mmCIF file of C-alpha atoms in Angstrom:
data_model
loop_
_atom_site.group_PDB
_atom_site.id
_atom_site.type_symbol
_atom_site.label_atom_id
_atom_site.label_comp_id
_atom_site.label_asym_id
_atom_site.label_seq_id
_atom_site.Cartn_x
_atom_site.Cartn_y
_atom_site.Cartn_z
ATOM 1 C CA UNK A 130 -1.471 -61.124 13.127
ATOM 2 C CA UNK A 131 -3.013 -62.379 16.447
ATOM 3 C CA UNK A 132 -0.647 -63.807 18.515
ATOM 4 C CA UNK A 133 -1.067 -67.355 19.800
ATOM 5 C CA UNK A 134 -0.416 -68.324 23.659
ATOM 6 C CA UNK A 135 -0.631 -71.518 25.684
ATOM 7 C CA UNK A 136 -3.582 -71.727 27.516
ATOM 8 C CA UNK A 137 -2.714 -74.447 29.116
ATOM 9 C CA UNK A 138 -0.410 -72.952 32.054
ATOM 10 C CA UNK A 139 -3.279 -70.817 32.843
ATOM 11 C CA UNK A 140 -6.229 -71.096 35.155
ATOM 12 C CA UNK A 141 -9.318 -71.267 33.001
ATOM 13 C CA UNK A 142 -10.216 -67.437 34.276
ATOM 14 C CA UNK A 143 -7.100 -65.895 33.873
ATOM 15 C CA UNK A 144 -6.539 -67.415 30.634
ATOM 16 C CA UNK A 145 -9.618 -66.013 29.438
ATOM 17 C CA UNK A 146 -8.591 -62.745 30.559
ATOM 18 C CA UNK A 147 -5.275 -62.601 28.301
ATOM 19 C CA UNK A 148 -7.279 -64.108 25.032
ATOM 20 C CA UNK A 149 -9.576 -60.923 25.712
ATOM 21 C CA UNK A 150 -5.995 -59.268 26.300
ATOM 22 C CA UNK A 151 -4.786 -60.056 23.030
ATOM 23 C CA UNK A 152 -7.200 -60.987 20.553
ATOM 24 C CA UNK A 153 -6.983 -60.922 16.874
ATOM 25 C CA UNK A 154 -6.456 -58.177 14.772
ATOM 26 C CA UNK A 155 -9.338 -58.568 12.877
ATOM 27 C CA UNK A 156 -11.328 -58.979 15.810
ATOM 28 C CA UNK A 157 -9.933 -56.099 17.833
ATOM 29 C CA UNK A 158 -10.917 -54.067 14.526
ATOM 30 C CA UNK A 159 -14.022 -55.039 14.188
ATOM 31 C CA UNK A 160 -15.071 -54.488 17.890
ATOM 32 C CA UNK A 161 -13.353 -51.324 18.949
ATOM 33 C CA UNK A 162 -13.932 -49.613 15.656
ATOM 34 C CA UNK A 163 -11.692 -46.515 15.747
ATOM 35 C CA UNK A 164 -10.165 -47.129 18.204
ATOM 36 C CA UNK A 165 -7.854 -49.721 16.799
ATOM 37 C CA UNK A 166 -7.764 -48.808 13.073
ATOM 38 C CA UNK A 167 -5.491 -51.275 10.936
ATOM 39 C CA UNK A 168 -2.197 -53.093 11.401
ATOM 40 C CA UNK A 169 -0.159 -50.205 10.041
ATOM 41 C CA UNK A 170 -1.584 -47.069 12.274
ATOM 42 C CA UNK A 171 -2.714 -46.699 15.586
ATOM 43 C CA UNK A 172 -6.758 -45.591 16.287
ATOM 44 C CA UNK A 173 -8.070 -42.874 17.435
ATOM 45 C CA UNK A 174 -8.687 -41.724 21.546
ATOM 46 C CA UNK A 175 -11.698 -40.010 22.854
ATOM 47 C CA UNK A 176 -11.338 -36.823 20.725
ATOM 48 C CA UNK A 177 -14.007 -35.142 23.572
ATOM 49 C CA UNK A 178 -11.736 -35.264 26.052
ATOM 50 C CA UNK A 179 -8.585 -33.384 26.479
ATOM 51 C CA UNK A 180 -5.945 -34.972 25.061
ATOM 52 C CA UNK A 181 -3.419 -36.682 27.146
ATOM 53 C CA UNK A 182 -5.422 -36.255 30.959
ATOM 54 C CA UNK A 183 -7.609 -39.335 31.125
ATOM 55 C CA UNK A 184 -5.955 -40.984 33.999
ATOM 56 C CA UNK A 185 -6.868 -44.177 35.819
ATOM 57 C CA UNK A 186 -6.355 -43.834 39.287
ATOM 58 C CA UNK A 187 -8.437 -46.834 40.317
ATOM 59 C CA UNK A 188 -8.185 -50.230 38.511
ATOM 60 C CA UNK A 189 -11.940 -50.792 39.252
ATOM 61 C CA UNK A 190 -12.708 -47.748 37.112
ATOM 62 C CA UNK A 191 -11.024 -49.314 33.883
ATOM 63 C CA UNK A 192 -13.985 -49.934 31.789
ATOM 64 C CA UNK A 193 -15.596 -46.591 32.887
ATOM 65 C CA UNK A 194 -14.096 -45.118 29.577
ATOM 66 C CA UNK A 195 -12.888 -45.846 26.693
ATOM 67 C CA UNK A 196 -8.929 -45.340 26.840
ATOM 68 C CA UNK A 197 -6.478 -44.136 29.450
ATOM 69 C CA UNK A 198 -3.433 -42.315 29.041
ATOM 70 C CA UNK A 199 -0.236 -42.997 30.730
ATOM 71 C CA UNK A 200 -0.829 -46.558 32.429
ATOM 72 C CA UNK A 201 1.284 -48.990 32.167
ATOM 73 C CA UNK A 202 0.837 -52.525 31.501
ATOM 74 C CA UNK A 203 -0.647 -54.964 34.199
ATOM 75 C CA UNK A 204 1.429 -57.682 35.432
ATOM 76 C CA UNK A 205 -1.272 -60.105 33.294
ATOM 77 C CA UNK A 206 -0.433 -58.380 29.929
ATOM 78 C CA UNK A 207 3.919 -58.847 30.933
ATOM 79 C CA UNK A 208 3.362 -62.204 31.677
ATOM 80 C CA UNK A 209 1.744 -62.913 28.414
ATOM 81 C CA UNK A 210 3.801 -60.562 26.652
ATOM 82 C CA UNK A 211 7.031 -62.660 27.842
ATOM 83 C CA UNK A 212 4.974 -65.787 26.574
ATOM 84 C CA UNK A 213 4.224 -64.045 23.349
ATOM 85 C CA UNK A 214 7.674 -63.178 22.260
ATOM 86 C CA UNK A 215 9.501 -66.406 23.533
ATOM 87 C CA UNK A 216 7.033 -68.247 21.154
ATOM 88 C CA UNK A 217 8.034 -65.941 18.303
ATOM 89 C CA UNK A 218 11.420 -66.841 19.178
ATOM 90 C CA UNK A 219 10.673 -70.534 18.744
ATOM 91 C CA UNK A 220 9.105 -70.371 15.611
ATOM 92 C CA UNK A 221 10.562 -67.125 13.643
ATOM 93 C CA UNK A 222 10.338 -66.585 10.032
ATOM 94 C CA UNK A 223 11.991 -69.448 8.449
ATOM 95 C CA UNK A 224 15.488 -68.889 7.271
ATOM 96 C CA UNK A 225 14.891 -69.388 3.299
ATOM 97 C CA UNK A 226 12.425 -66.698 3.439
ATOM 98 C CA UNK A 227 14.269 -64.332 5.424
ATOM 99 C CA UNK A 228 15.724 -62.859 2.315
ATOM 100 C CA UNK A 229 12.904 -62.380 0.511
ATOM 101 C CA UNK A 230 10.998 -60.304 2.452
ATOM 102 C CA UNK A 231 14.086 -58.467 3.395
ATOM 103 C CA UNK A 232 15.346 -57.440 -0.313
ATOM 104 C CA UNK A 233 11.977 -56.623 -1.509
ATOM 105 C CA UNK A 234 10.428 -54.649 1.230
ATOM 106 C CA UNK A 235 9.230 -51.362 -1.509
ATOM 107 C CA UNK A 236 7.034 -54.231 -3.436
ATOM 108 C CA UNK A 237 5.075 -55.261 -0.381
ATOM 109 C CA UNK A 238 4.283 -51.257 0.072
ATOM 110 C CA UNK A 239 3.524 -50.857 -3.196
ATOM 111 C CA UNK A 240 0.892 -53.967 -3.363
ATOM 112 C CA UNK A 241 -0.505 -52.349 -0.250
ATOM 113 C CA UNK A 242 -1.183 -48.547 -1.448
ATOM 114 C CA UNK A 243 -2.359 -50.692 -4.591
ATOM 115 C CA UNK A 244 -4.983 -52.415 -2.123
ATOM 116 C CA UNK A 245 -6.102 -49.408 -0.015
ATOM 117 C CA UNK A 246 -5.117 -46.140 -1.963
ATOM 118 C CA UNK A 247 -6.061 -43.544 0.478
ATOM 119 C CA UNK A 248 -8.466 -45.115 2.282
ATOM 120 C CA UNK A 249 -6.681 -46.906 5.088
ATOM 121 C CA UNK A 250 -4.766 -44.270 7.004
ATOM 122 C CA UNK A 251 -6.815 -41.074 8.920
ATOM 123 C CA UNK A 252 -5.718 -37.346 8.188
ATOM 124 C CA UNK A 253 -3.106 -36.647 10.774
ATOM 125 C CA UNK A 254 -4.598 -33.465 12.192
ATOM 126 C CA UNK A 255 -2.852 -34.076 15.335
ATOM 127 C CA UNK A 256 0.188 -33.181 14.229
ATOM 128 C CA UNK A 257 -0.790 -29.404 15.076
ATOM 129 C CA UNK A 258 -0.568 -30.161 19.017
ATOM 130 C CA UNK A 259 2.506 -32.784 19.102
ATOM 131 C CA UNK A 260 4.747 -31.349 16.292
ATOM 132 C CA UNK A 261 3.737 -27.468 16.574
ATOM 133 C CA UNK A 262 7.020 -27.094 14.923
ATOM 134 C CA UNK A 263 5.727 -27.556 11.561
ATOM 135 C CA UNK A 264 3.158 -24.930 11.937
ATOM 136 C CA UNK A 265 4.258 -22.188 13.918
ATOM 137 C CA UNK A 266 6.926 -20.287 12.339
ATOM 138 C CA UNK A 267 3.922 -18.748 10.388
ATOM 139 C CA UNK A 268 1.227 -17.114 11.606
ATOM 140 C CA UNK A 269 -0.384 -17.255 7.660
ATOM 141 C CA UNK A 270 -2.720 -20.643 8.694
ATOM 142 C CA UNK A 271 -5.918 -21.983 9.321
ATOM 143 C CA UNK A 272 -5.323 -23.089 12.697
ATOM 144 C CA UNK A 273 -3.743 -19.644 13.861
ATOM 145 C CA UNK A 274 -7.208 -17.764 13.429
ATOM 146 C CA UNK A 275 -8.865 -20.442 15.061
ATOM 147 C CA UNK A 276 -10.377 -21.566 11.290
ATOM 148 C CA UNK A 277 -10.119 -25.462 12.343
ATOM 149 C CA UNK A 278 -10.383 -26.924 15.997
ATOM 150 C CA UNK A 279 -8.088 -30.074 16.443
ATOM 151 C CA UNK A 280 -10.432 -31.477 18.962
ATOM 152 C CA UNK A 281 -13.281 -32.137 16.751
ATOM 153 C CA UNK A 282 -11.414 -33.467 13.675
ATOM 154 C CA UNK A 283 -9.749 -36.974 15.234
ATOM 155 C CA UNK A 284 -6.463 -37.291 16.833
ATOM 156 C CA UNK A 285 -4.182 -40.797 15.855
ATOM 157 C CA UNK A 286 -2.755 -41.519 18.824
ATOM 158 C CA UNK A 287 -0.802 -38.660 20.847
ATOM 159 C CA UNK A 288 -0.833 -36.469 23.631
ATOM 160 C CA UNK A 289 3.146 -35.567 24.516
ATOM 161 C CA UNK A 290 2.982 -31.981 24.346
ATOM 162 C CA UNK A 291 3.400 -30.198 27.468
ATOM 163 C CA UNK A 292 3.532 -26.633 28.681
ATOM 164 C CA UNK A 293 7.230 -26.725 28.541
ATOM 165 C CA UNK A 294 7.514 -27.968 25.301
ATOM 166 C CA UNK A 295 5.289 -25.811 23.695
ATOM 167 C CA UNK A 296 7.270 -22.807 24.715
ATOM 168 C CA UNK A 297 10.295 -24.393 23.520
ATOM 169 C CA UNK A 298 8.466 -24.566 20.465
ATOM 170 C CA UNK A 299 6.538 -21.302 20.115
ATOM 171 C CA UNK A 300 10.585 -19.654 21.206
ATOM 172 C CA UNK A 301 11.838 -21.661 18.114
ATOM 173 C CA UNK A 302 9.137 -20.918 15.879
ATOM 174 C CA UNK A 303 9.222 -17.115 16.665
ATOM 175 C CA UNK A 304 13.127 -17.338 16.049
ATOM 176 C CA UNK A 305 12.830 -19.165 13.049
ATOM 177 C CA UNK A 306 9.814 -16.608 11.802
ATOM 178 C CA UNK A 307 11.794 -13.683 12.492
ATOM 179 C CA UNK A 308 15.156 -15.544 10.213
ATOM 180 C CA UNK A 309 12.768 -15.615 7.578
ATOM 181 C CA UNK A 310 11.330 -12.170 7.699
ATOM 182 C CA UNK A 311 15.177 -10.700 6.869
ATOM 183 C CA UNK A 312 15.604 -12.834 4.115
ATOM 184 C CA UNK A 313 14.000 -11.882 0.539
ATOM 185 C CA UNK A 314 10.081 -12.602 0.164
ATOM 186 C CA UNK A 315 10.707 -15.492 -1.647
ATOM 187 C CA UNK A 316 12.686 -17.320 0.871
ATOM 188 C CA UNK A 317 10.675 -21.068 1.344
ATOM 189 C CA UNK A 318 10.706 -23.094 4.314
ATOM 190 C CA UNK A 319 11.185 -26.569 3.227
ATOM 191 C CA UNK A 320 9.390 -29.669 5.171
ATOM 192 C CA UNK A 321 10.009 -33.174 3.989
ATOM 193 C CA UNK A 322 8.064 -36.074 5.127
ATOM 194 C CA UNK A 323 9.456 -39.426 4.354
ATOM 195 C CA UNK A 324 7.485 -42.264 4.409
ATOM 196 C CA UNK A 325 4.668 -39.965 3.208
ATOM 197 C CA UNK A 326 1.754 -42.939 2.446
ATOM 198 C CA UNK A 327 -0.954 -41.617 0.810
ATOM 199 C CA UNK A 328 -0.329 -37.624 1.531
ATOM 200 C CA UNK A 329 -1.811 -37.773 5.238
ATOM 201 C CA UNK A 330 -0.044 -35.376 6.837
ATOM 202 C CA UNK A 331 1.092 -33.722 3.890
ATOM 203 C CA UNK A 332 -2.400 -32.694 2.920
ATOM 204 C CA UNK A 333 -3.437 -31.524 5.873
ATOM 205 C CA UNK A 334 -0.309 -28.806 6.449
ATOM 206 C CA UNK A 335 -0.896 -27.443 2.610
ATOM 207 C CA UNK A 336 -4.315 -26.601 3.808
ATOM 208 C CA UNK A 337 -3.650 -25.384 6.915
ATOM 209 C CA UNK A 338 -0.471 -23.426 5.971
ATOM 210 C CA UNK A 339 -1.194 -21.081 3.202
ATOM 211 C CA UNK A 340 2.205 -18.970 3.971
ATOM 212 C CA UNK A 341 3.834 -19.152 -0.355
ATOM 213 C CA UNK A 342 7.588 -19.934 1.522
ATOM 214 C CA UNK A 343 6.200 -23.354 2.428
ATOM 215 C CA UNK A 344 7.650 -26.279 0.065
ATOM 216 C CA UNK A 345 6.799 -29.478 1.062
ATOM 217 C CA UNK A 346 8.718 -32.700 -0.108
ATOM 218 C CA UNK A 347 6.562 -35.414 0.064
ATOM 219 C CA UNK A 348 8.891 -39.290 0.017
ATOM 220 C CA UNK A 349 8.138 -43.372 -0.029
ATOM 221 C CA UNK A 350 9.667 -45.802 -1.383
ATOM 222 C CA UNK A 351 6.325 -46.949 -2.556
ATOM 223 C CA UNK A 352 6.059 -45.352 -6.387
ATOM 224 C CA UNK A 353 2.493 -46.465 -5.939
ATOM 225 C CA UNK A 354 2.099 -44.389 -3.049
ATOM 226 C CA UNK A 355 4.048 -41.216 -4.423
ATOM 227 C CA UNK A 356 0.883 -41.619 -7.512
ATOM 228 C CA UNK A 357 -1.585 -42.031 -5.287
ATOM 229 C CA UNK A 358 -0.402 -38.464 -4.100
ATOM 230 C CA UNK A 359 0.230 -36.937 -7.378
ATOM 231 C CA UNK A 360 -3.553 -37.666 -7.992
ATOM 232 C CA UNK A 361 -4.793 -35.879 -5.234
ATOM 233 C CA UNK A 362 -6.727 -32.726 -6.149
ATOM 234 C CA UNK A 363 -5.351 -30.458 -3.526
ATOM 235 C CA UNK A 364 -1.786 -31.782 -4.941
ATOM 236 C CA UNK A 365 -0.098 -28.344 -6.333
ATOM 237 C CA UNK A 366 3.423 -28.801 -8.134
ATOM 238 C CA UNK A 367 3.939 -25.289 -6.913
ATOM 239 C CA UNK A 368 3.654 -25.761 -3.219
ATOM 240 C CA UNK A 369 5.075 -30.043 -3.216
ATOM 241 C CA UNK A 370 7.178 -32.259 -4.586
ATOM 242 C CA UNK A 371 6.159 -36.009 -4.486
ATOM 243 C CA UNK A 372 9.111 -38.329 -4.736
ATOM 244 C CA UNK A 373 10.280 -42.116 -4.527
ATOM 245 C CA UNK A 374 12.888 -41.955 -2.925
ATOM 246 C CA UNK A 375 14.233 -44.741 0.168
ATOM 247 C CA UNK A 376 15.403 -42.846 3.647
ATOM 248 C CA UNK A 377 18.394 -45.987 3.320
ATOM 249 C CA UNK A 378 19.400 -45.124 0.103
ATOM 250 C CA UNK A 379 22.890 -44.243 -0.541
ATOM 251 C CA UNK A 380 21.729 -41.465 -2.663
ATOM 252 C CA UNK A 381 19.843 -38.371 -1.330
ATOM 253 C CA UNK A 382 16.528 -37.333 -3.317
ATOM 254 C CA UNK A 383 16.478 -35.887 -6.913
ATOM 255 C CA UNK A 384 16.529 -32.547 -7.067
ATOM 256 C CA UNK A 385 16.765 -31.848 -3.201
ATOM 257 C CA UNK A 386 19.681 -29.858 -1.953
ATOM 258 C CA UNK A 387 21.745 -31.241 1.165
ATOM 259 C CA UNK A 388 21.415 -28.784 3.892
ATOM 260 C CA UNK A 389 18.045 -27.320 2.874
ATOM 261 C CA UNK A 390 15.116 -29.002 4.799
ATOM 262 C CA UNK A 391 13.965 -27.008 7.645
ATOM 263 C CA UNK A 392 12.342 -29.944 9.157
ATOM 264 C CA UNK A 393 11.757 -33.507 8.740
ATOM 265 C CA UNK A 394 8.781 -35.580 9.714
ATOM 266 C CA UNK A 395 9.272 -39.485 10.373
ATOM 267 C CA UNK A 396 5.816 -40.941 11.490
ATOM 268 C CA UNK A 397 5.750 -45.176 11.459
ATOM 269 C CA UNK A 398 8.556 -44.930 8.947
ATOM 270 C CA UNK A 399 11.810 -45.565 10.598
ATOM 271 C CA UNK A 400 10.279 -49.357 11.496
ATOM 272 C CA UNK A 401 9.717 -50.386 8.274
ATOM 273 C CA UNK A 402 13.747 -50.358 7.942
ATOM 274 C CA UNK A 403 15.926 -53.194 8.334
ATOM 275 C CA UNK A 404 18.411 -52.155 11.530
ATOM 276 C CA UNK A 405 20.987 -52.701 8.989
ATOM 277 C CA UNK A 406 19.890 -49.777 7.178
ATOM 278 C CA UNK A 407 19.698 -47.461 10.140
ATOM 279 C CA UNK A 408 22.789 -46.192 10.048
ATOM 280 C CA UNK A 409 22.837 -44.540 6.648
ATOM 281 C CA UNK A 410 18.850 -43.732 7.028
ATOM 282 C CA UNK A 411 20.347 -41.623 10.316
ATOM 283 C CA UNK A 412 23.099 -40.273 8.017
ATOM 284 C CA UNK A 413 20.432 -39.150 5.363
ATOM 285 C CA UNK A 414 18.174 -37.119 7.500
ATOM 286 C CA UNK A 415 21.192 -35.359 8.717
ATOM 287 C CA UNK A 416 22.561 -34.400 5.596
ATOM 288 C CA UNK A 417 19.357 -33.137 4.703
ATOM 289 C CA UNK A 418 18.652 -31.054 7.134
ATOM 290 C CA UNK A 419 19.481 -27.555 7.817
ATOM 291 C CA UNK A 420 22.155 -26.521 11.066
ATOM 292 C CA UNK A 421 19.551 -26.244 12.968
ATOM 293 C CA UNK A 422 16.879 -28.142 11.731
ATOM 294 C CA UNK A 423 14.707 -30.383 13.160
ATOM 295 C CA UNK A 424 13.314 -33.950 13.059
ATOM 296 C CA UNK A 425 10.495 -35.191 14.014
ATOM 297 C CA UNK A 426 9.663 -38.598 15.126
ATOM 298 C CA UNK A 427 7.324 -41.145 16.244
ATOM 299 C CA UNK A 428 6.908 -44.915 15.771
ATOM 300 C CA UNK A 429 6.502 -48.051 17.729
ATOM 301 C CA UNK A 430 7.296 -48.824 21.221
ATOM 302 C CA UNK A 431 8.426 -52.209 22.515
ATOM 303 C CA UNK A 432 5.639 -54.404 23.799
ATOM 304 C CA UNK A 433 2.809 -52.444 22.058
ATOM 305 C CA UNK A 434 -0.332 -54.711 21.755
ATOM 306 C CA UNK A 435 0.920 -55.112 17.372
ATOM 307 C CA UNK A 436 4.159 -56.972 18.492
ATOM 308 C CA UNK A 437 2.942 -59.180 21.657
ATOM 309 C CA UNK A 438 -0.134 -60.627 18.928
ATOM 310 C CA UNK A 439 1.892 -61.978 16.272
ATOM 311 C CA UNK A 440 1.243 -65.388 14.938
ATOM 312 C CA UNK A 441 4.053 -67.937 14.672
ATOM 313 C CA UNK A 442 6.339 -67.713 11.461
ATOM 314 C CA UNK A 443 6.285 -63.596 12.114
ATOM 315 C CA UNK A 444 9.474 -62.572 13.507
ATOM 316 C CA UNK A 445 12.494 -61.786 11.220
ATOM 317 C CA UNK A 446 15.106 -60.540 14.099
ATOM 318 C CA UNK A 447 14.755 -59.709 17.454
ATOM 319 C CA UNK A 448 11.820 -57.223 17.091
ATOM 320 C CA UNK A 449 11.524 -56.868 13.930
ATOM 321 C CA UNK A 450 8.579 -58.639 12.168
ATOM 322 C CA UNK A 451 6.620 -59.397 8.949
ATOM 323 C CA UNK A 452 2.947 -58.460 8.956
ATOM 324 C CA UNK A 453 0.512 -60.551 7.132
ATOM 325 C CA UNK A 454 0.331 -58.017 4.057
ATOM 326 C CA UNK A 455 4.576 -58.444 4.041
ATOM 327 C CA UNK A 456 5.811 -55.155 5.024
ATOM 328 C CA UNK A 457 7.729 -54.862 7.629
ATOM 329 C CA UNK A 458 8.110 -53.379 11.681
ATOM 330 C CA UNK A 459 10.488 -53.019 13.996
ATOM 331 C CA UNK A 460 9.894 -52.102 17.317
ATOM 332 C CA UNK A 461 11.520 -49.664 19.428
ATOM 333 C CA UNK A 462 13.403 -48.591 22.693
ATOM 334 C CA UNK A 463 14.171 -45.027 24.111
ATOM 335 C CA UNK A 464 17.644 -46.436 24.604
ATOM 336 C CA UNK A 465 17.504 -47.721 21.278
ATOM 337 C CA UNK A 466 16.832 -44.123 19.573
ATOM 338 C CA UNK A 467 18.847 -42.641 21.645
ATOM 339 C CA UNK A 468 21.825 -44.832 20.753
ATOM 340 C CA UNK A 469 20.182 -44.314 16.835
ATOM 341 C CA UNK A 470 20.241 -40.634 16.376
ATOM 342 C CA UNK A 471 22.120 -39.762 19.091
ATOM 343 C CA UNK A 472 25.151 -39.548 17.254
ATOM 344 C CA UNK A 473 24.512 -37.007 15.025
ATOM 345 C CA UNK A 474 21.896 -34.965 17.081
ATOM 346 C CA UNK A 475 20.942 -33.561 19.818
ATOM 347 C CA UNK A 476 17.903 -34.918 21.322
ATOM 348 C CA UNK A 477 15.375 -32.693 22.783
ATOM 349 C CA UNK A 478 12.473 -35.041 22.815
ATOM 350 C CA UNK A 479 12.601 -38.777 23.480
ATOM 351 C CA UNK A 480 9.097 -39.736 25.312
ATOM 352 C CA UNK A 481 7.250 -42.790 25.713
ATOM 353 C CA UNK A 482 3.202 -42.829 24.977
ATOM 354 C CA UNK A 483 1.018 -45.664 26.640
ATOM 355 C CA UNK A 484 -2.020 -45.736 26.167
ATOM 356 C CA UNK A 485 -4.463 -48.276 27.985
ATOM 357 C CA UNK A 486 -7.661 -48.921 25.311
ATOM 358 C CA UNK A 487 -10.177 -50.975 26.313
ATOM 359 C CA UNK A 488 -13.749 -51.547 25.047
ATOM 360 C CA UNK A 489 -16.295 -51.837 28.008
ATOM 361 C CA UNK A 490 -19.092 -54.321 26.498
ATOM 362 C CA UNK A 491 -16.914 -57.453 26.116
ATOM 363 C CA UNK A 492 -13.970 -56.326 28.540
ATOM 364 C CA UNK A 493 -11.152 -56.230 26.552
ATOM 365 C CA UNK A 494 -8.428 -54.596 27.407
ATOM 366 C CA UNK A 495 -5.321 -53.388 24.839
ATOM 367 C CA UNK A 496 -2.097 -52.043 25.899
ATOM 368 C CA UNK A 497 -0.438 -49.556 23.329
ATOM 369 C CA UNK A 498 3.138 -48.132 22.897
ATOM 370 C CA UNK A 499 4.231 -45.745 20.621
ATOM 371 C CA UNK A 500 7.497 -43.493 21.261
ATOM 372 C CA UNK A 501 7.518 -39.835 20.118
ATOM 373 C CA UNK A 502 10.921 -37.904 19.752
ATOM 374 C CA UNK A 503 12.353 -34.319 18.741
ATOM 375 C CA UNK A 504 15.826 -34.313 16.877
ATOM 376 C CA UNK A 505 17.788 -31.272 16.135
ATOM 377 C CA UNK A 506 21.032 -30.969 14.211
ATOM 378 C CA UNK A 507 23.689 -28.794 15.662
ATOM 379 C CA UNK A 508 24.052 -25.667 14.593
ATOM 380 C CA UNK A 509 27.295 -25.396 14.577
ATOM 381 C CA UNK A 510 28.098 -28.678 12.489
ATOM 382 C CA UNK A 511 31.980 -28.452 12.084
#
């Protein structure tokens, strides 16, 4: 999944500089460790520092740590970027195999959670600081007493939250906490993740949350990954609901009433769609969801080091690619999600995460993109 470039327009030093730019995959892995974990996630930061406020103020400081947050890319990493993608231009997935990664995409998944079970992606503990939503409109958790501390477990990749939105949040959780309270004890609050994997994020909530309103509804297209879920000890029938189900079907999920999920959670989903399927994926989601309710999103951002180090024979359509396990990823613009969901929702959140990692001993240095939004449907939907 490396990318390949042409050396040969380069000075020998600078040229060197963008291989150690944009090494392989398997490389990158193997010498980073965490901090680069897998073709289908993003690594971990520097959980012992505060999340989101390691900032690089002088460029002669860059291998003082191990990542930086907000910096964008160099004018080293464009150029080579710009080289990267023409040359995936030039030599795109050829045309008689175009279809068949494109009408099979839930059998690549499937031989994947078949390879790694629930071994390849991290609990997503962070989602208690960037998606606060899904915790606080109960104060019956973990995390509320202070029973788990997000900075020592391992954070993926995020650091968006901000003063302002977490009073957004806390206003809309105590709103939301107080609609439940005058309803009958029984009342649930219904999350659904789609695209759930292996039960990463769903895991974590159950054992955080132990309010009895939550119901969690836990989708993929991936059967195999929906049983690697329904084998999970801390998998309780009366608390979650694991389902196949594809967010571009035509057909909502079994058993799952339009207009009932509180919120929705979309993490490195939405990119493993064809933008064909968009449309009706958007269409889902908001038929889902509650007046009100909320999505959450975040995925891949246009330029991130996963895209520029494709190999030849990679891309399908502009930005959308095959990975060398067959699945595949598209990646995104603000303006693109904006003109996605827009539509149908308002958007309270549409940010863009860079994140400069770079491992000191051999000088390498790895640009990251990831974009991280907040959807709400109207409330008054007429």
């Amino acid at each position: 999944m490396d990318g390949n470039h042409n050396s040969s327009t380069l000075g020998t030093g600078r040229a060197e500089s963008l291989k150690k730019q944009a090494s392989s995959a398997v490389e990158i892995s193997q010498i980073t460790g965490a901090q680069l974990a897998g073709s289908n996630d993003p690594g971990a930061p520097d959980v012992h520092s505060k999340f989101g406020s390691r900032l690089l103020s002088a460029e002669q400081d860059v291998f003082e740590h191990n990542a930086w947050d907000h910096v964008e890319p160099d004018d080293e990493y464009l150029q080579y970027a710009e080289q990267q993608i023409r040359m995936h231009h030039e030599h795109p997935v050829p045309t008689e195999k175009q279809e068949f990664y494109n009408n099979t995409p839930a059998a690549f998944w499937n031989s994947f959670y078949n390879n790694n079970q629930n071994k390849f992606f991290k609990d997503r503990h962070w989602l208690r600081i960037e998606f606060a939503e899904l915790f606080e409109w109960t104060t019956d958790r973990k995390s509320a007493s202070g029973g788990h501390a997000d900075a020592s477990t391992g954070k993926e990749d995020v650091h968006l939250a901000d003063s302002s939105d977490i009073a957004v949040s806390k206003s809309r959780g105590i709103a939301v906490a107080s609609a439940l309270s005058s309803e009958t004890s029984d009342a649930k609050f219904r999350i659904m993740e789609v695209g759930c994997g292996a039960g990463n994020a769903v895991f974590p909530l159950l054992a955080d949350v132990s309010d009895p309103r939550l119901f969690v509804y836990a989708c993929d297209y991936s059967k195999v990954a929906v049983d690697v879920v329904k084998s999970g000890e801390a998998y309780d029938e009366n608390r979650c609901a694991a389902l196949v189900w594809d967010l571009s079907s035509t057909e909502l999920p079994p058993n799952v009433q339009p207009g009932s999920i509180d919120i929705m959670l979309m993490v490195f989903v939405f990119s493993a769609l064809h933008p064909s399927q968009w449309s009706q994926a958007v269409e889902n989601a908001y038929r889902l969801l509650k007046p009100g309710g909320l999505l959450l999103f975040r995925d891949y951002g246009r330029n991130d080091l996963a895209q520029v180090r494709f190999k030849k024979s990679r891309l399908l359509e502009d930005n959308l690619y095959i990975r060398g396990d067959g699945t595949r990823v598209y990646f995104f613009t603000n303006d693109e999600l904006a003109d996605i969901f827009g539509t149908k929702f308002e958007i309270e959140q549409n940010a863009i995460d860079r994140r400069l990692i770079v491992n000191r001993k051999r000088e390498l240095k790895m640009y990251r993109v990831w974009l991280q939004a907040k959807f709400r449907k109207p409330i008054n939907t007429d």
